[in-house]
Amino acid sequence: MARYDRAITVFSPDGHLFQVEYALEAVRKGNAAVGVRGTDNVVLGVEKKSAAKLQDSRSARKIVSLDNHVALACAGLKADARVLINRARIECQSHRLTVEDPVTVEYITRYIAGLQQKYTQSGGVRPFGLSTLIVGFDPYSGVPSLYQTDPSGTFSAWKANATGRNSNSMREFLEKNYKETSGQETVKLAICALLEVVESGGKTIEVAVMTKEHGLRQLEEAEIDAIVAEIEAEKVAAEAAKKAPAAPKET
Amino acid sequence: MKLDTSGLESAAPVWGAPSELVDGFSAAPSFEVPNTTDFDGFQKEAIQMVKPAKGTTTLAFIFKEGVMVAADSRASMGGYISSQSVKKIIEINPYMLGTMAGGAADCQFWHRNLGIKCRLHELANKRRISVTGASKLLANILYSYRGMGLSVGTMIAGWDETGPGLYYVDSEGGRLKGMRFSVGSGSPYAYGVLDNGYRYDMSVEEAAELARRAIYHATFRDGASGGVASVYYVGPNGWKKLSGDDVGELHYKYYPVMPSTVEQEMVEVAGA
């Protein structure tokens, strides 16, 4: 098969890889995605664009599992995501075959990031236009992890992170409000962050929780609606509490 | 599953994404097949040529305190003893041992290669590789060279997070997990002694003595085994060489010469 000998991703005079930066732009236009790590679980939340009436929403799942104990959500070009996810799934099984052990979250993140980097340094190809949030539990330590990769191929671990549209606002919110949580609290925190930038409701948000015992569990629309209602109620109560002390001053 | 062709790859980086349509399985480069009229016959001949070379006795077994590994040290070429001091227990890394049976060069090279791979795994994953993983790496490499004339009959013994581990790996690509193994031409004799004397809850000294005796008995009956019986112990802190006894001396230790009563004495006959 003929090999391409001309690279598309080349340096600019001031040291930038414009293709990679343009890819990051594509990510910024993609749907919002957030990940929050709790003490005993990890939560992923993704903005769902309002589904067309005739579309079967289950076929357009945005949070996918790579193995029983690892899941991924991404922001950016969805077609690129499919290719990357397939390669990652193969690598998970290949690792199980060659070392008789499941992958660690760090290993598969390193693999995905390595793949993304390869495409910034090969002939005839362009970088993947997506950033991923990878969550899971380490098979050895049982500790929950959250990692993020981007089109340049860098990756790092996070307590909570966001990517895609309005990710800066979400990250600011998380930086202000993050604290060690577990169970339902972590889910609430993730949904709160998403609600900063997304219209509320189970119709526009997809949420999944990864636990050590049960693996990945996608939340039902009704569940998400219930939690959103809880959050709204708490907000209203907080507002009321703020207003109440002011009232006596008026009389 | 991608075959290990790292030994065959050139230093130049591969340009371009390797046929992305083929989901991650790029074509593996391989040796050119030799030009013969009868390739199967050629293969059989090649295998026969190296088969007798498994003139050796090695054994390993798991017991309560860890793994005991022992081997002789004779190398023979047909009827000629080429060496009495071959190191048949190869130190892969401080907590894993490999035994050598078959082609000496093949065993040494691939065990060193395995050691490299284990170290790289440690560096990349910040944790030691398991005995399961190490043995699987070796088995996969040997499988990819199947039919090309490698002769390796090895046991990988080590101690990892899950405790003591022992695997038998050979150049046919086979890999077996087990509690007791003996490999080589002297293995039937070693098995006899080993299986008879084995108990799971032995002390380190008892297990070492059992291993030593099994090797000795194999060297006694098998012409292709001899030299020095080396015994290694693999425990939670890694391996330790316990002893290396010349089997000739072991013979007189186990069967010391007893003065026997004289039946007849020769008497000088007076000149006729």
mmCIF file with all atom_site columns, C-alpha atoms in Angstrom, chain A residues 14-164:
data_model
loop_
_atom_site.group_PDB
_atom_site.id
_atom_site.type_symbol
_atom_site.label_atom_id
_atom_site.label_alt_id
_atom_site.label_comp_id
_atom_site.label_asym_id
_atom_site.label_entity_id
_atom_site.label_seq_id
_atom_site.pdbx_PDB_ins_code
_atom_site.Cartn_x
_atom_site.Cartn_y
_atom_site.Cartn_z
_atom_site.occupancy
_atom_site.B_iso_or_equiv
_atom_site.pdbx_formal_charge
_atom_site.auth_seq_id
_atom_site.auth_comp_id
_atom_site.auth_asym_id
_atom_site.auth_atom_id
_atom_site.pdbx_PDB_model_num
ATOM 1   C CA . ASP A 1 14  ? 6.554   30.486  16.233 1.00 0.00 ? 14  ASP A CA 1
ATOM 2   C CA . GLY A 1 15  ? 6.404   26.900  17.404 1.00 0.00 ? 15  GLY A CA 1
ATOM 3   C CA . HIS A 1 16  ? 2.683   26.138  17.103 1.00 0.00 ? 16  HIS A CA 1
ATOM 4   C CA . LEU A 1 17  ? 1.091   23.076  15.592 1.00 0.00 ? 17  LEU A CA 1
ATOM 5   C CA . PHE A 1 18  ? -1.861  24.770  13.989 1.00 0.00 ? 18  PHE A CA 1
ATOM 6   C CA . GLN A 1 19  ? -3.650  21.538  13.104 1.00 0.00 ? 19  GLN A CA 1
ATOM 7   C CA . VAL A 1 20  ? -3.650  20.557  16.753 1.00 0.00 ? 20  VAL A CA 1
ATOM 8   C CA . GLU A 1 21  ? -4.916  23.996  17.769 1.00 0.00 ? 21  GLU A CA 1
ATOM 9   C CA . TYR A 1 22  ? -7.650  23.838  15.163 1.00 0.00 ? 22  TYR A CA 1
ATOM 10  C CA . ALA A 1 23  ? -8.564  20.415  16.521 1.00 0.00 ? 23  ALA A CA 1
ATOM 11  C CA . LEU A 1 24  ? -8.877  21.967  19.986 1.00 0.00 ? 24  LEU A CA 1
ATOM 12  C CA . GLU A 1 25  ? -11.217 24.504  18.390 1.00 0.00 ? 25  GLU A CA 1
ATOM 13  C CA . ALA A 1 26  ? -13.342 21.614  17.144 1.00 0.00 ? 26  ALA A CA 1
ATOM 14  C CA . VAL A 1 27  ? -13.421 20.310  20.699 1.00 0.00 ? 27  VAL A CA 1
ATOM 15  C CA . ARG A 1 28  ? -14.539 23.697  21.988 1.00 0.00 ? 28  ARG A CA 1
ATOM 16  C CA . LYS A 1 29  ? -17.495 23.536  19.651 1.00 0.00 ? 29  LYS A CA 1
ATOM 17  C CA . GLY A 1 30  ? -18.432 20.019  20.739 1.00 0.00 ? 30  GLY A CA 1
ATOM 18  C CA . ASN A 1 31  ? -21.028 19.190  23.352 1.00 0.00 ? 31  ASN A CA 1
ATOM 19  C CA . ALA A 1 32  ? -20.232 19.829  27.003 1.00 0.00 ? 32  ALA A CA 1
ATOM 20  C CA . ALA A 1 33  ? -18.899 16.926  29.030 1.00 0.00 ? 33  ALA A CA 1
ATOM 21  C CA . VAL A 1 34  ? -18.017 16.776  32.699 1.00 0.00 ? 34  VAL A CA 1
ATOM 22  C CA . GLY A 1 35  ? -16.405 14.198  34.955 1.00 0.00 ? 35  GLY A CA 1
ATOM 23  C CA . VAL A 1 36  ? -16.265 14.185  38.753 1.00 0.00 ? 36  VAL A CA 1
ATOM 24  C CA . ARG A 1 37  ? -14.344 11.745  40.934 1.00 0.00 ? 37  ARG A CA 1
ATOM 25  C CA . GLY A 1 38  ? -15.829 10.724  44.270 1.00 0.00 ? 38  GLY A CA 1
ATOM 26  C CA . THR A 1 39  ? -14.324 8.585   46.996 1.00 0.00 ? 39  THR A CA 1
ATOM 27  C CA . ASP A 1 40  ? -16.216 5.491   45.904 1.00 0.00 ? 40  ASP A CA 1
ATOM 28  C CA . ASN A 1 41  ? -17.458 6.316   42.428 1.00 0.00 ? 41  ASN A CA 1
ATOM 29  C CA . VAL A 1 42  ? -16.815 8.428   39.323 1.00 0.00 ? 42  VAL A CA 1
ATOM 30  C CA . VAL A 1 43  ? -19.547 10.278  37.449 1.00 0.00 ? 43  VAL A CA 1
ATOM 31  C CA . LEU A 1 44  ? -19.651 11.322  33.811 1.00 0.00 ? 44  LEU A CA 1
ATOM 32  C CA . GLY A 1 45  ? -22.168 13.791  32.451 1.00 0.00 ? 45  GLY A CA 1
ATOM 33  C CA . VAL A 1 46  ? -22.662 14.835  28.852 1.00 0.00 ? 46  VAL A CA 1
ATOM 34  C CA . GLU A 1 47  ? -24.887 17.441  27.207 1.00 0.00 ? 47  GLU A CA 1
ATOM 35  C CA . LYS A 1 48  ? -27.363 15.859  24.867 1.00 0.00 ? 48  LYS A CA 1
ATOM 36  C CA . LYS A 1 49  ? -28.512 17.974  21.986 1.00 0.00 ? 49  LYS A CA 1
ATOM 37  C CA . SER A 1 50  ? -32.281 17.766  21.761 1.00 0.00 ? 50  SER A CA 1
ATOM 38  C CA . ALA A 1 51  ? -32.936 14.510  19.971 1.00 0.00 ? 51  ALA A CA 1
ATOM 39  C CA . ALA A 1 52  ? -34.906 14.638  16.778 1.00 0.00 ? 52  ALA A CA 1
ATOM 40  C CA . LYS A 1 53  ? -38.373 13.214  17.314 1.00 0.00 ? 53  LYS A CA 1
ATOM 41  C CA . LEU A 1 54  ? -37.820 10.192  15.139 1.00 0.00 ? 54  LEU A CA 1
ATOM 42  C CA . GLN A 1 55  ? -34.329 9.394   16.402 1.00 0.00 ? 55  GLN A CA 1
ATOM 43  C CA . ASP A 1 56  ? -33.839 6.391   18.657 1.00 0.00 ? 56  ASP A CA 1
ATOM 44  C CA . SER A 1 57  ? -31.953 8.076   21.487 1.00 0.00 ? 57  SER A CA 1
ATOM 45  C CA . ARG A 1 58  ? -30.441 4.811   22.708 1.00 0.00 ? 58  ARG A CA 1
ATOM 46  C CA . SER A 1 59  ? -28.359 4.433   19.567 1.00 0.00 ? 59  SER A CA 1
ATOM 47  C CA . ALA A 1 60  ? -26.728 7.792   20.154 1.00 0.00 ? 60  ALA A CA 1
ATOM 48  C CA . ARG A 1 61  ? -25.207 7.046   23.563 1.00 0.00 ? 61  ARG A CA 1
ATOM 49  C CA . LYS A 1 62  ? -22.439 9.476   24.324 1.00 0.00 ? 62  LYS A CA 1
ATOM 50  C CA . ILE A 1 63  ? -20.977 7.726   27.368 1.00 0.00 ? 63  ILE A CA 1
ATOM 51  C CA . VAL A 1 64  ? -19.503 4.377   26.362 1.00 0.00 ? 64  VAL A CA 1
ATOM 52  C CA . SER A 1 65  ? -17.702 1.609   28.194 1.00 0.00 ? 65  SER A CA 1
ATOM 53  C CA . LEU A 1 66  ? -14.276 0.446   27.077 1.00 0.00 ? 66  LEU A CA 1
ATOM 54  C CA . ASP A 1 67  ? -14.265 -2.560  29.403 1.00 0.00 ? 67  ASP A CA 1
ATOM 55  C CA . ASN A 1 68  ? -16.199 -3.675  32.476 1.00 0.00 ? 68  ASN A CA 1
ATOM 56  C CA . HIS A 1 69  ? -14.333 -1.225  34.655 1.00 0.00 ? 69  HIS A CA 1
ATOM 57  C CA . VAL A 1 70  ? -13.464 1.665   32.305 1.00 0.00 ? 70  VAL A CA 1
ATOM 58  C CA . ALA A 1 71  ? -15.752 4.173   30.594 1.00 0.00 ? 71  ALA A CA 1
ATOM 59  C CA . LEU A 1 72  ? -15.249 7.141   28.301 1.00 0.00 ? 72  LEU A CA 1
ATOM 60  C CA . ALA A 1 73  ? -17.049 10.343  27.361 1.00 0.00 ? 73  ALA A CA 1
ATOM 61  C CA . CYS A 1 74  ? -15.798 12.822  24.806 1.00 0.00 ? 74  CYS A CA 1
ATOM 62  C CA . ALA A 1 75  ? -16.320 16.188  23.225 1.00 0.00 ? 75  ALA A CA 1
ATOM 63  C CA . GLY A 1 76  ? -15.627 16.913  19.593 1.00 0.00 ? 76  GLY A CA 1
ATOM 64  C CA . LEU A 1 77  ? -15.961 15.014  16.339 1.00 0.00 ? 77  LEU A CA 1
ATOM 65  C CA . LYS A 1 78  ? -18.138 12.019  17.053 1.00 0.00 ? 78  LYS A CA 1
ATOM 66  C CA . ALA A 1 79  ? -16.958 10.020  14.057 1.00 0.00 ? 79  ALA A CA 1
ATOM 67  C CA . ASP A 1 80  ? -13.342 10.343  15.197 1.00 0.00 ? 80  ASP A CA 1
ATOM 68  C CA . ALA A 1 81  ? -14.519 9.235   18.628 1.00 0.00 ? 81  ALA A CA 1
ATOM 69  C CA . ARG A 1 82  ? -15.935 6.016   17.241 1.00 0.00 ? 82  ARG A CA 1
ATOM 70  C CA . VAL A 1 83  ? -12.602 5.060   15.667 1.00 0.00 ? 83  VAL A CA 1
ATOM 71  C CA . LEU A 1 84  ? -10.651 5.886   18.823 1.00 0.00 ? 84  LEU A CA 1
ATOM 72  C CA . ILE A 1 85  ? -13.093 3.991   21.031 1.00 0.00 ? 85  ILE A CA 1
ATOM 73  C CA . ASN A 1 86  ? -12.864 0.899   18.839 1.00 0.00 ? 86  ASN A CA 1
ATOM 74  C CA . ARG A 1 87  ? -9.072  0.927   18.999 1.00 0.00 ? 87  ARG A CA 1
ATOM 75  C CA . ALA A 1 88  ? -9.186  1.404   22.780 1.00 0.00 ? 88  ALA A CA 1
ATOM 76  C CA . ARG A 1 89  ? -11.619 -1.480  23.206 1.00 0.00 ? 89  ARG A CA 1
ATOM 77  C CA . ILE A 1 90  ? -9.339  -3.757  21.200 1.00 0.00 ? 90  ILE A CA 1
ATOM 78  C CA . GLU A 1 91  ? -6.378  -2.670  23.308 1.00 0.00 ? 91  GLU A CA 1
ATOM 79  C CA . CYS A 1 92  ? -8.281  -3.442  26.519 1.00 0.00 ? 92  CYS A CA 1
ATOM 80  C CA . GLN A 1 93  ? -8.911  -6.991  25.348 1.00 0.00 ? 93  GLN A CA 1
ATOM 81  C CA . SER A 1 94  ? -5.425  -7.374  23.934 1.00 0.00 ? 94  SER A CA 1
ATOM 82  C CA . HIS A 1 95  ? -3.990  -6.389  27.307 1.00 0.00 ? 95  HIS A CA 1
ATOM 83  C CA . ARG A 1 96  ? -6.202  -8.970  29.033 1.00 0.00 ? 96  ARG A CA 1
ATOM 84  C CA . LEU A 1 97  ? -4.927  -11.568 26.593 1.00 0.00 ? 97  LEU A CA 1
ATOM 85  C CA . THR A 1 98  ? -1.221  -10.844 26.829 1.00 0.00 ? 98  THR A CA 1
ATOM 86  C CA . VAL A 1 99  ? -0.906  -10.140 30.551 1.00 0.00 ? 99  VAL A CA 1
ATOM 87  C CA . GLU A 1 100 ? -3.997  -11.962 31.882 1.00 0.00 ? 100 GLU A CA 1
ATOM 88  C CA . ASP A 1 101 ? -5.042  -8.835  33.720 1.00 0.00 ? 101 ASP A CA 1
ATOM 89  C CA . PRO A 1 102 ? -7.494  -5.975  33.024 1.00 0.00 ? 102 PRO A CA 1
ATOM 90  C CA . VAL A 1 103 ? -6.014  -2.615  32.030 1.00 0.00 ? 103 VAL A CA 1
ATOM 91  C CA . THR A 1 104 ? -5.476  0.101   34.591 1.00 0.00 ? 104 THR A CA 1
ATOM 92  C CA . VAL A 1 105 ? -7.236  3.372   33.780 1.00 0.00 ? 105 VAL A CA 1
ATOM 93  C CA . GLU A 1 106 ? -3.836  5.041   33.440 1.00 0.00 ? 106 GLU A CA 1
ATOM 94  C CA . TYR A 1 107 ? -2.678  2.425   30.926 1.00 0.00 ? 107 TYR A CA 1
ATOM 95  C CA . ILE A 1 108 ? -5.619  2.807   28.575 1.00 0.00 ? 108 ILE A CA 1
ATOM 96  C CA . THR A 1 109 ? -5.476  6.597   28.905 1.00 0.00 ? 109 THR A CA 1
ATOM 97  C CA . ARG A 1 110 ? -1.795  6.454   27.979 1.00 0.00 ? 110 ARG A CA 1
ATOM 98  C CA . TYR A 1 111 ? -2.700  4.294   25.003 1.00 0.00 ? 111 TYR A CA 1
ATOM 99  C CA . ILE A 1 112 ? -5.437  6.630   23.756 1.00 0.00 ? 112 ILE A CA 1
ATOM 100 C CA . ALA A 1 113 ? -3.239  9.684   24.283 1.00 0.00 ? 113 ALA A CA 1
ATOM 101 C CA . GLY A 1 114 ? -0.388  7.932   22.477 1.00 0.00 ? 114 GLY A CA 1
ATOM 102 C CA . LEU A 1 115 ? -2.694  7.229   19.563 1.00 0.00 ? 115 LEU A CA 1
ATOM 103 C CA . GLN A 1 116 ? -3.830  10.851  19.453 1.00 0.00 ? 116 GLN A CA 1
ATOM 104 C CA . GLN A 1 117 ? -0.179  11.956  19.465 1.00 0.00 ? 117 GLN A CA 1
ATOM 105 C CA . LYS A 1 118 ? 0.758   9.559   16.674 1.00 0.00 ? 118 LYS A CA 1
ATOM 106 C CA . TYR A 1 119 ? -1.744  11.260  14.419 1.00 0.00 ? 119 TYR A CA 1
ATOM 107 C CA . THR A 1 120 ? -0.028  14.598  14.981 1.00 0.00 ? 120 THR A CA 1
ATOM 108 C CA . GLN A 1 121 ? 3.243   13.169  13.721 1.00 0.00 ? 121 GLN A CA 1
ATOM 109 C CA . SER A 1 122 ? 2.352   10.920  10.794 1.00 0.00 ? 122 SER A CA 1
ATOM 110 C CA . GLY A 1 123 ? 2.119   11.475  7.070  1.00 0.00 ? 123 GLY A CA 1
ATOM 111 C CA . GLY A 1 124 ? -1.172  12.006  5.378  1.00 0.00 ? 124 GLY A CA 1
ATOM 112 C CA . VAL A 1 125 ? -3.350  12.123  8.483  1.00 0.00 ? 125 VAL A CA 1
ATOM 113 C CA . ARG A 1 126 ? -4.896  14.846  10.622 1.00 0.00 ? 126 ARG A CA 1
ATOM 114 C CA . PRO A 1 127 ? -5.224  14.857  14.420 1.00 0.00 ? 127 PRO A CA 1
ATOM 115 C CA . PHE A 1 128 ? -8.313  13.389  16.089 1.00 0.00 ? 128 PHE A CA 1
ATOM 116 C CA . GLY A 1 129 ? -10.748 16.204  16.784 1.00 0.00 ? 129 GLY A CA 1
ATOM 117 C CA . LEU A 1 130 ? -11.753 15.209  20.268 1.00 0.00 ? 130 LEU A CA 1
ATOM 118 C CA . SER A 1 131 ? -10.853 15.361  23.933 1.00 0.00 ? 131 SER A CA 1
ATOM 119 C CA . THR A 1 132 ? -11.815 12.437  26.099 1.00 0.00 ? 132 THR A CA 1
ATOM 120 C CA . LEU A 1 133 ? -12.730 11.996  29.739 1.00 0.00 ? 133 LEU A CA 1
ATOM 121 C CA . ILE A 1 134 ? -11.787 8.508   30.858 1.00 0.00 ? 134 ILE A CA 1
ATOM 122 C CA . VAL A 1 135 ? -13.033 7.097   34.148 1.00 0.00 ? 135 VAL A CA 1
ATOM 123 C CA . GLY A 1 136 ? -12.746 3.797   35.882 1.00 0.00 ? 136 GLY A CA 1
ATOM 124 C CA . PHE A 1 137 ? -11.491 1.732   38.777 1.00 0.00 ? 137 PHE A CA 1
ATOM 125 C CA . ASP A 1 138 ? -8.019  0.260   38.897 1.00 0.00 ? 138 ASP A CA 1
ATOM 126 C CA . PRO A 1 139 ? -8.241  -3.532  39.062 1.00 0.00 ? 139 PRO A CA 1
ATOM 127 C CA . TYR A 1 140 ? -5.419  -3.672  41.626 1.00 0.00 ? 140 TYR A CA 1
ATOM 128 C CA . SER A 1 141 ? -5.920  -0.754  43.970 1.00 0.00 ? 141 SER A CA 1
ATOM 129 C CA . GLY A 1 142 ? -9.679  -0.387  43.611 1.00 0.00 ? 142 GLY A CA 1
ATOM 130 C CA . VAL A 1 143 ? -9.226  3.385   43.551 1.00 0.00 ? 143 VAL A CA 1
ATOM 131 C CA . PRO A 1 144 ? -11.490 5.487   41.255 1.00 0.00 ? 144 PRO A CA 1
ATOM 132 C CA . SER A 1 145 ? -9.715  7.552   38.589 1.00 0.00 ? 145 SER A CA 1
ATOM 133 C CA . LEU A 1 146 ? -10.580 10.326  36.149 1.00 0.00 ? 146 LEU A CA 1
ATOM 134 C CA . TYR A 1 147 ? -8.250  11.202  33.274 1.00 0.00 ? 147 TYR A CA 1
ATOM 135 C CA . GLN A 1 148 ? -8.479  13.633  30.383 1.00 0.00 ? 148 GLN A CA 1
ATOM 136 C CA . THR A 1 149 ? -6.761  13.485  26.980 1.00 0.00 ? 149 THR A CA 1
ATOM 137 C CA . ASP A 1 150 ? -6.724  16.073  24.207 1.00 0.00 ? 150 ASP A CA 1
ATOM 138 C CA . PRO A 1 151 ? -5.899  16.212  20.490 1.00 0.00 ? 151 PRO A CA 1
ATOM 139 C CA . SER A 1 152 ? -2.248  16.966  21.149 1.00 0.00 ? 152 SER A CA 1
ATOM 140 C CA . GLY A 1 153 ? -1.878  13.661  22.952 1.00 0.00 ? 153 GLY A CA 1
ATOM 141 C CA . THR A 1 154 ? -1.289  14.960  26.468 1.00 0.00 ? 154 THR A CA 1
ATOM 142 C CA . PHE A 1 155 ? -3.116  13.419  29.381 1.00 0.00 ? 155 PHE A CA 1
ATOM 143 C CA . SER A 1 156 ? -3.406  13.937  33.102 1.00 0.00 ? 156 SER A CA 1
ATOM 144 C CA . ALA A 1 157 ? -5.434  12.817  36.076 1.00 0.00 ? 157 ALA A CA 1
ATOM 145 C CA . TRP A 1 158 ? -8.126  15.049  37.565 1.00 0.00 ? 158 TRP A CA 1
ATOM 146 C CA . LYS A 1 159 ? -10.389 15.238  40.594 1.00 0.00 ? 159 LYS A CA 1
ATOM 147 C CA . ALA A 1 160 ? -12.993 16.880  38.370 1.00 0.00 ? 160 ALA A CA 1
ATOM 148 C CA . ASN A 1 161 ? -12.825 18.307  34.871 1.00 0.00 ? 161 ASN A CA 1
ATOM 149 C CA . ALA A 1 162 ? -14.927 19.486  31.981 1.00 0.00 ? 162 ALA A CA 1
ATOM 150 C CA . THR A 1 163 ? -14.414 19.673  28.248 1.00 0.00 ? 163 THR A CA 1
ATOM 151 C CA . GLY A 1 164 ? -16.328 20.790  25.190 1.00 0.00 ? 164 GLY A CA 1
#
